[in-house]
Coordinates of C-alpha atoms and ligand atoms in Angstrom, one line a residue:
M74 CA 0.0 0.0 0.0
G75 CA 3.0 2.2 -0.1
L76 CA 3.1 2.6 3.7
N77 CA 6.4 2.5 5.4
L78 CA 6.2 0.1 8.4
K79 CA 9.1 -0.3 10.9
N80 CA 7.8 -3.9 11.5
P81 CA 5.0 -6.0 10.1
I82 CA 2.8 -5.8 13.2
I83 CA -0.4 -3.7 12.8
I84 CA -2.9 -3.2 15.6
A85 CA -6.3 -4.3 14.2
S86 CA -9.3 -2.1 14.4
S87 CA -11.0 -2.5 17.8
G88 CA -11.5 -0.9 21.2
L89 CA -7.7 -1.0 21.5
T90 CA -7.5 1.9 19.1
N91 CA -10.4 4.1 20.0
S92 CA -8.4 6.8 21.9
V93 CA -5.3 8.8 21.4
E94 CA -3.8 7.7 24.7
K95 CA -4.2 4.0 23.8
I96 CA -2.7 4.6 20.3
K97 CA 0.3 6.4 21.8
D98 CA 0.9 3.5 24.2
L99 CA 0.7 1.0 21.3
E100 CA 3.2 3.0 19.3
K101 CA 5.5 3.1 22.3
A102 CA 5.1 -0.7 22.7
G103 CA 6.4 -1.1 19.1
A104 CA 3.4 -1.3 16.8
G105 CA 4.2 -0.8 13.2
A106 CA 0.9 0.8 12.3
I107 CA -2.6 1.3 13.8
V108 CA -6.1 0.7 12.4
L109 CA -8.6 2.9 14.2
K110 CA -11.7 1.5 15.7
S111 CA -14.2 1.4 12.8
I112 CA -16.9 3.9 12.4
F113 CA -20.0 1.7 11.8
E114 CA -22.7 2.6 9.4
E115 CA -25.1 0.7 11.7
Q116 CA -23.9 2.6 14.8
I117 CA -24.6 5.9 13.1
N118 CA -28.0 4.7 11.9
N119 CA -28.9 3.3 15.4
E120 CA -27.8 6.4 17.2
V121 CA -29.7 8.7 14.8
N122 CA -32.9 6.5 15.2
N123 CA -32.5 6.6 19.0
Q124 CA -32.4 10.4 19.0
I125 CA -35.4 10.6 16.7
N126 CA -37.4 8.2 18.9
R127 CA -36.4 10.0 22.1
V128 CA -38.4 13.0 20.8
P129 CA -41.4 11.4 19.3
Q130 CA -43.5 14.5 18.9
H131 CA -41.7 16.0 15.9
K132 CA -44.1 18.5 14.4
F133 CA -42.3 19.0 11.1
P134 CA -40.3 16.6 8.9
E135 CA -37.5 19.2 9.0
E136 CA -37.0 18.5 12.7
E137 CA -36.3 14.9 12.0
D138 CA -33.9 15.9 9.3
F139 CA -32.2 18.2 11.7
T140 CA -31.8 15.4 14.4
W141 CA -30.5 13.1 11.7
N142 CA -27.9 15.5 10.5
Y143 CA -26.9 16.7 13.9
T144 CA -26.4 13.2 15.4
R145 CA -24.6 11.9 12.4
N146 CA -22.3 14.9 12.2
N147 CA -21.5 14.6 15.9
L148 CA -20.5 11.0 15.6
I149 CA -18.5 11.7 12.5
T150 CA -16.8 14.7 14.0
S151 CA -15.6 12.8 17.1
H152 CA -14.2 10.1 14.8
L153 CA -12.4 12.7 12.6
N154 CA -11.0 14.4 15.8
L155 CA -9.6 11.0 17.0
L156 CA -7.9 10.6 13.6
S157 CA -6.4 14.0 13.4
E158 CA -5.2 13.9 17.1
A159 CA -3.7 10.5 16.6
K160 CA -1.9 11.8 13.5
K161 CA -0.5 14.7 15.4
E162 CA 0.7 12.7 18.4
T163 CA 2.2 9.7 16.6
E164 CA 4.6 8.9 13.8
I165 CA 3.5 5.5 12.7
P166 CA 0.9 5.1 9.9
I167 CA -2.7 5.6 11.1
I168 CA -5.3 3.7 9.0
A169 CA -8.9 4.8 9.3
S170 CA -11.6 2.2 9.2
I171 CA -15.2 2.3 8.0
S172 CA -17.6 -0.6 8.4
C173 CA -20.1 -0.2 5.5
M174 CA -23.3 -2.0 4.9
S175 CA -24.2 -0.2 1.7
A176 CA -22.7 1.8 -1.1
S177 CA -24.6 4.9 0.2
E178 CA -23.5 8.3 1.5
W179 CA -21.0 6.7 4.0
V180 CA -18.8 6.1 1.0
V181 CA -18.5 9.9 0.7
F182 CA -17.3 10.0 4.4
A183 CA -14.1 8.3 3.2
K184 CA -13.1 11.7 1.7
D185 CA -13.4 13.3 5.1
L186 CA -11.1 10.7 6.6
E187 CA -8.6 11.4 3.9
N188 CA -8.8 15.1 4.5
A189 CA -8.3 14.5 8.3
G190 CA -5.0 12.9 7.5
A191 CA -5.6 9.1 7.3
D192 CA -2.6 7.4 5.8
A193 CA -4.9 4.7 4.4
L194 CA -8.4 3.5 4.7
E195 CA -9.6 0.0 5.6
L196 CA -13.1 -1.0 4.6
N197 CA -14.6 -3.6 6.9
L198 CA -17.2 -5.4 4.8
F199 CA -19.5 -8.2 5.8
F200 CA -23.1 -8.9 5.2
V201 CA -24.9 -12.0 6.6
P202 CA -27.0 -13.2 3.7
I203 CA -30.4 -14.1 5.0
D204 CA -32.5 -13.6 1.8
P205 CA -33.0 -17.0 0.1
H206 CA -33.7 -15.2 -3.2
K207 CA -30.5 -13.2 -3.4
T208 CA -27.8 -14.7 -5.5
S209 CA -24.1 -14.9 -4.5
E210 CA -23.4 -12.6 -7.5
E211 CA -25.7 -9.9 -6.2
I212 CA -24.0 -10.1 -2.8
E213 CA -20.6 -10.0 -4.3
Q214 CA -21.6 -7.0 -6.4
L215 CA -22.4 -5.1 -3.3
Y216 CA -18.9 -5.5 -2.0
L217 CA -17.5 -4.5 -5.4
R218 CA -19.7 -1.4 -5.7
I219 CA -18.6 -0.2 -2.3
V220 CA -14.9 -0.7 -3.1
S221 CA -15.1 1.0 -6.4
K222 CA -17.2 3.9 -5.1
V223 CA -14.7 4.5 -2.2
R224 CA -11.8 4.1 -4.6
K225 CA -13.2 6.9 -6.8
N226 CA -13.6 9.2 -3.8
V227 CA -10.1 9.0 -2.3
K228 CA -6.5 9.1 -3.3
I229 CA -5.1 7.3 -0.2
P230 CA -4.6 3.5 -0.4
V231 CA -7.7 1.5 0.4
S232 CA -7.7 -2.0 1.9
V233 CA -10.6 -4.3 2.2
K234 CA -11.1 -6.5 5.2
I235 CA -13.4 -9.5 4.6
G236 CA -14.4 -12.9 6.0
F237 CA -13.9 -16.2 4.2
Y238 CA -17.5 -17.0 3.3
F239 CA -17.2 -16.8 -0.5
S240 CA -17.6 -19.7 -3.0
N241 CA -14.4 -18.7 -4.8
L242 CA -12.2 -16.6 -2.5
I243 CA -9.4 -16.3 -5.1
A244 CA -11.8 -14.9 -7.7
M245 CA -13.3 -12.6 -5.2
A246 CA -9.9 -11.4 -4.1
D247 CA -9.1 -10.7 -7.7
R248 CA -12.4 -8.8 -8.3
L249 CA -11.8 -6.7 -5.2
T250 CA -8.4 -5.8 -6.4
T251 CA -9.5 -4.9 -9.8
S252 CA -12.3 -2.8 -8.3
G253 CA -9.7 -0.7 -6.5
A254 CA -8.6 -2.5 -3.3
D255 CA -4.9 -1.8 -2.8
A256 CA -4.7 -4.6 -0.2
L257 CA -6.8 -7.2 1.5
V258 CA -7.1 -8.1 5.1
L259 CA -7.7 -11.8 5.5
F260 CA -9.6 -12.4 7.6
N261 CA -11.9 -10.5 9.9
R262 CA -13.4 -12.4 12.9
F263 CA -17.1 -12.1 13.6
Y264 CA -19.4 -12.3 16.5
E265 CA -20.7 -15.9 16.5
P266 CA -23.7 -17.2 18.3
D267 CA -23.7 -19.7 21.1
I268 CA -26.5 -21.1 23.4
N269 CA -26.8 -20.8 27.1
L270 CA -28.4 -24.1 28.1
E271 CA -29.1 -22.9 31.6
K272 CA -31.3 -20.1 30.4
L273 CA -32.2 -21.7 27.0
E274 CA -31.1 -18.5 25.4
L275 CA -29.1 -17.6 22.4
T276 CA -25.9 -15.6 23.3
T277 CA -22.7 -14.6 21.7
S278 CA -19.7 -16.8 21.9
E279 CA -16.1 -15.9 22.9
V280 CA -15.0 -12.7 21.1
F281 CA -11.3 -13.5 21.2
S282 CA -9.6 -15.7 18.8
A283 CA -7.4 -18.7 19.6
P284 CA -3.9 -19.4 18.1
E285 CA -5.2 -22.3 15.9
D286 CA -7.4 -19.7 14.1
I287 CA -4.5 -18.7 11.9
R288 CA -4.9 -21.8 9.7
Q289 CA -7.8 -20.5 7.8
S290 CA -6.0 -17.4 6.7
M291 CA -2.6 -19.3 6.1
R292 CA -4.2 -21.5 3.5
W293 CA -5.9 -18.6 1.7
I294 CA -3.0 -16.2 1.9
G295 CA -0.8 -19.0 0.5
L296 CA -3.2 -19.5 -2.4
I297 CA -4.3 -15.9 -3.1
S298 CA -0.7 -14.5 -3.0
S299 CA 0.3 -17.1 -5.6
Q300 CA -2.7 -16.8 -7.9
I301 CA -3.2 -13.1 -8.0
P302 CA -0.2 -11.1 -9.2
N303 CA 0.9 -8.2 -7.0
V304 CA -1.8 -8.6 -4.4
Q305 CA -1.0 -7.3 -1.0
I306 CA -2.3 -9.0 2.1
A307 CA -2.4 -8.3 5.8
A308 CA -3.0 -11.5 7.7
G309 CA -5.5 -11.4 10.6
T310 CA -7.2 -13.6 13.2
G311 CA -5.4 -15.9 15.6
I312 CA -2.0 -14.2 15.5
Q313 CA -0.9 -14.5 19.1
D314 CA 2.9 -14.9 18.9
G315 CA 6.0 -14.3 16.8
N316 CA 5.8 -17.7 15.2
S317 CA 2.4 -17.1 13.7
I318 CA 3.6 -13.8 12.3
I319 CA 6.6 -15.7 10.7
K320 CA 4.2 -18.3 9.3
Q321 CA 1.9 -15.7 7.7
L322 CA 4.9 -14.0 6.1
L323 CA 6.2 -17.3 4.8
V324 CA 2.9 -18.0 3.0
G325 CA 3.0 -14.6 1.4
A326 CA 1.5 -11.9 3.7
Q327 CA 2.9 -8.4 3.6
A328 CA 2.0 -7.6 7.2
T329 CA -0.1 -9.0 10.0
Q330 CA -2.8 -7.6 12.2
I331 CA -3.2 -8.4 15.9
C332 CA -6.1 -7.8 18.3
S333 CA -7.0 -10.6 20.8
S334 CA -3.5 -11.1 21.9
V335 CA -3.1 -7.5 22.9
Y336 CA -6.5 -7.6 24.7
I337 CA -5.4 -10.8 26.6
N338 CA -1.7 -10.1 27.3
G339 CA -1.3 -6.3 26.9
A340 CA 0.8 -4.3 24.5
Q341 CA 4.0 -5.9 25.7
V342 CA 3.2 -8.9 23.4
I343 CA 4.4 -6.7 20.5
A344 CA 8.1 -6.7 21.8
G345 CA 8.0 -10.5 22.3
M346 CA 6.7 -10.9 18.7
I347 CA 9.4 -8.7 17.3
N348 CA 12.1 -10.6 19.3
D349 CA 10.8 -13.9 17.9
L350 CA 10.8 -12.5 14.3
T351 CA 14.3 -11.1 14.7
A352 CA 15.6 -14.4 16.2
F353 CA 14.1 -16.4 13.3
M354 CA 15.7 -14.1 10.7
K355 CA 19.0 -14.4 12.4
K356 CA 18.8 -18.2 12.6
W357 CA 18.1 -18.5 8.9
H358 CA 20.4 -15.6 7.8
F359 CA 17.6 -13.5 6.4
K360 CA 18.5 -9.8 6.1
K361 CA 15.1 -8.6 5.3
I362 CA 11.5 -9.9 5.2
D363 CA 11.5 -10.1 1.4
D364 CA 14.2 -12.8 1.7
F365 CA 11.6 -15.2 3.0
R366 CA 8.2 -13.7 2.3
G367 CA 6.1 -16.2 0.3
R368 CA 8.8 -18.9 0.4
L369 CA 6.1 -21.4 1.4
S370 CA 3.2 -20.1 -0.7
Y371 CA 1.2 -22.3 -3.0
K372 CA 3.4 -21.5 -6.1
N373 CA 6.7 -21.8 -4.3
I374 CA 6.5 -25.3 -2.7
T375 CA 7.1 -28.6 -4.3
N376 CA 3.9 -30.2 -3.0
P377 CA 1.3 -27.6 -3.3
A378 CA -1.5 -30.2 -3.0
I379 CA -1.3 -29.7 0.7
Y380 CA -3.0 -26.3 0.2
E381 CA -5.8 -27.9 -1.9
R382 CA -6.4 -30.9 0.3
A383 CA -9.6 -30.4 2.3
Q384 CA -10.6 -34.0 3.2
F385 CA -9.0 -36.3 5.7
M386 CA -9.0 -39.2 3.2
K387 CA -5.5 -40.6 4.0
Y388 CA -5.7 -39.7 7.7
Y389 CA -8.7 -42.0 8.2
E390 CA -7.4 -44.9 6.1
G391 CA -5.1 -46.2 8.9
R392 CA -7.5 -45.5 11.8
Ligands
FMN127 C1 -13.5 -6.3 21.1 C2 -13.3 -6.3 19.6 C3 -13.7 -5.2 18.8 C4 -13.5 -5.2 17.5 N1 -13.9 -4.1 16.7 C5 -13.7 -4.1 15.4 C6 -14.0 -3.0 14.6 O1 -14.5 -1.9 15.0 N2 -13.7 -3.0 13.2 C7 -13.1 -4.1 12.6 O2 -12.9 -4.1 11.4 N3 -12.8 -5.2 13.4 C8 -13.1 -5.2 14.7 N4 -12.7 -6.3 15.5 C9 -12.0 -7.4 14.8 C10 -10.5 -7.3 14.9 O3 -10.0 -6.1 14.2 C11 -9.8 -8.5 14.3 O4 -10.0 -8.5 12.9 C12 -10.2 -9.8 14.9 O5 -10.3 -9.7 16.3 C13 -9.3 -10.9 14.6 O6 -8.0 -10.6 15.1 P1 -7.4 -11.4 16.4 O7 -7.5 -12.8 16.2 O8 -6.0 -10.9 16.5 O9 -8.3 -10.9 17.5 C14 -12.9 -6.3 16.8 C15 -12.5 -7.4 17.6 C16 -12.6 -7.4 19.0 C17 -12.2 -8.5 19.8

């Protein structure tokens, strides 16, 4: 994306990056870059609707318009202030993040983030498809429309953070890139449901990832970085130590994003990760990350079938 990172560790968008103080601490702890807490289209819509419902006796439609604009502008202004303050107080790249649900006016908001000094913009895109009549092509088009609309509105680099629920992820990564994504973040981690059997209630499950969660992105980064020329990828989800960073770089990632490990262990995990990466490079006599980046990607290994194998056919034979 043209960003100059002192190391490949980016703090992922989350509550860890929602204040200037926290961002300064993360920079001090060694972070290579920061993605700000996303501004959510839903959050703005909900807040606006709450304000409108709090005053139900609107006499004129203009009053509702006023509440809408006022609330929306307030939320947007505080986000823009966070961004410009963070830019003033730190030296590492600050990446703004929008969580879009539609290719509507929020896309225009990207321009405001650029003007407030964002070094890049990350689009957090995920829609849970619940309409049985909607085709996968229609859903994919929504992603592509948002990306190309944002791309047209800003000059700064744009990355797209997605999940892995696509029929053909490689084709989707290619289409996102040709629609204007300068980089991909693979993958986001989503709220998932669980059930409380004591209360017979649906709840949300653990929000933090586990170290084994890197495998999903390792496979797809290995494949996508091989099949799509010049694609840039930040690996995300499950990265909790230096070894997982090394693995993601070996399959072809440009950088990595961390979140749960900082929530669980504090910002000092960053120094440990950098030490592990440095020790690994020393051991193998690598001078720079490009000396080993992608060395174990799909196109660079002698037995790439390991990436393609999805069934436990052989494993079960002897059991
Ligand atoms: C508490 C919490 C808040 C998050 N908020 C956001 C957000 O605002 N925008 C976003 O794109 N991702 C958000 N995420 C997802 C993280 O950025 C990250 O992609 C995910 O946690 C996977 O990385 P990890 O395994 O290192 O935690 C959040 C995650 C957590 C745990």
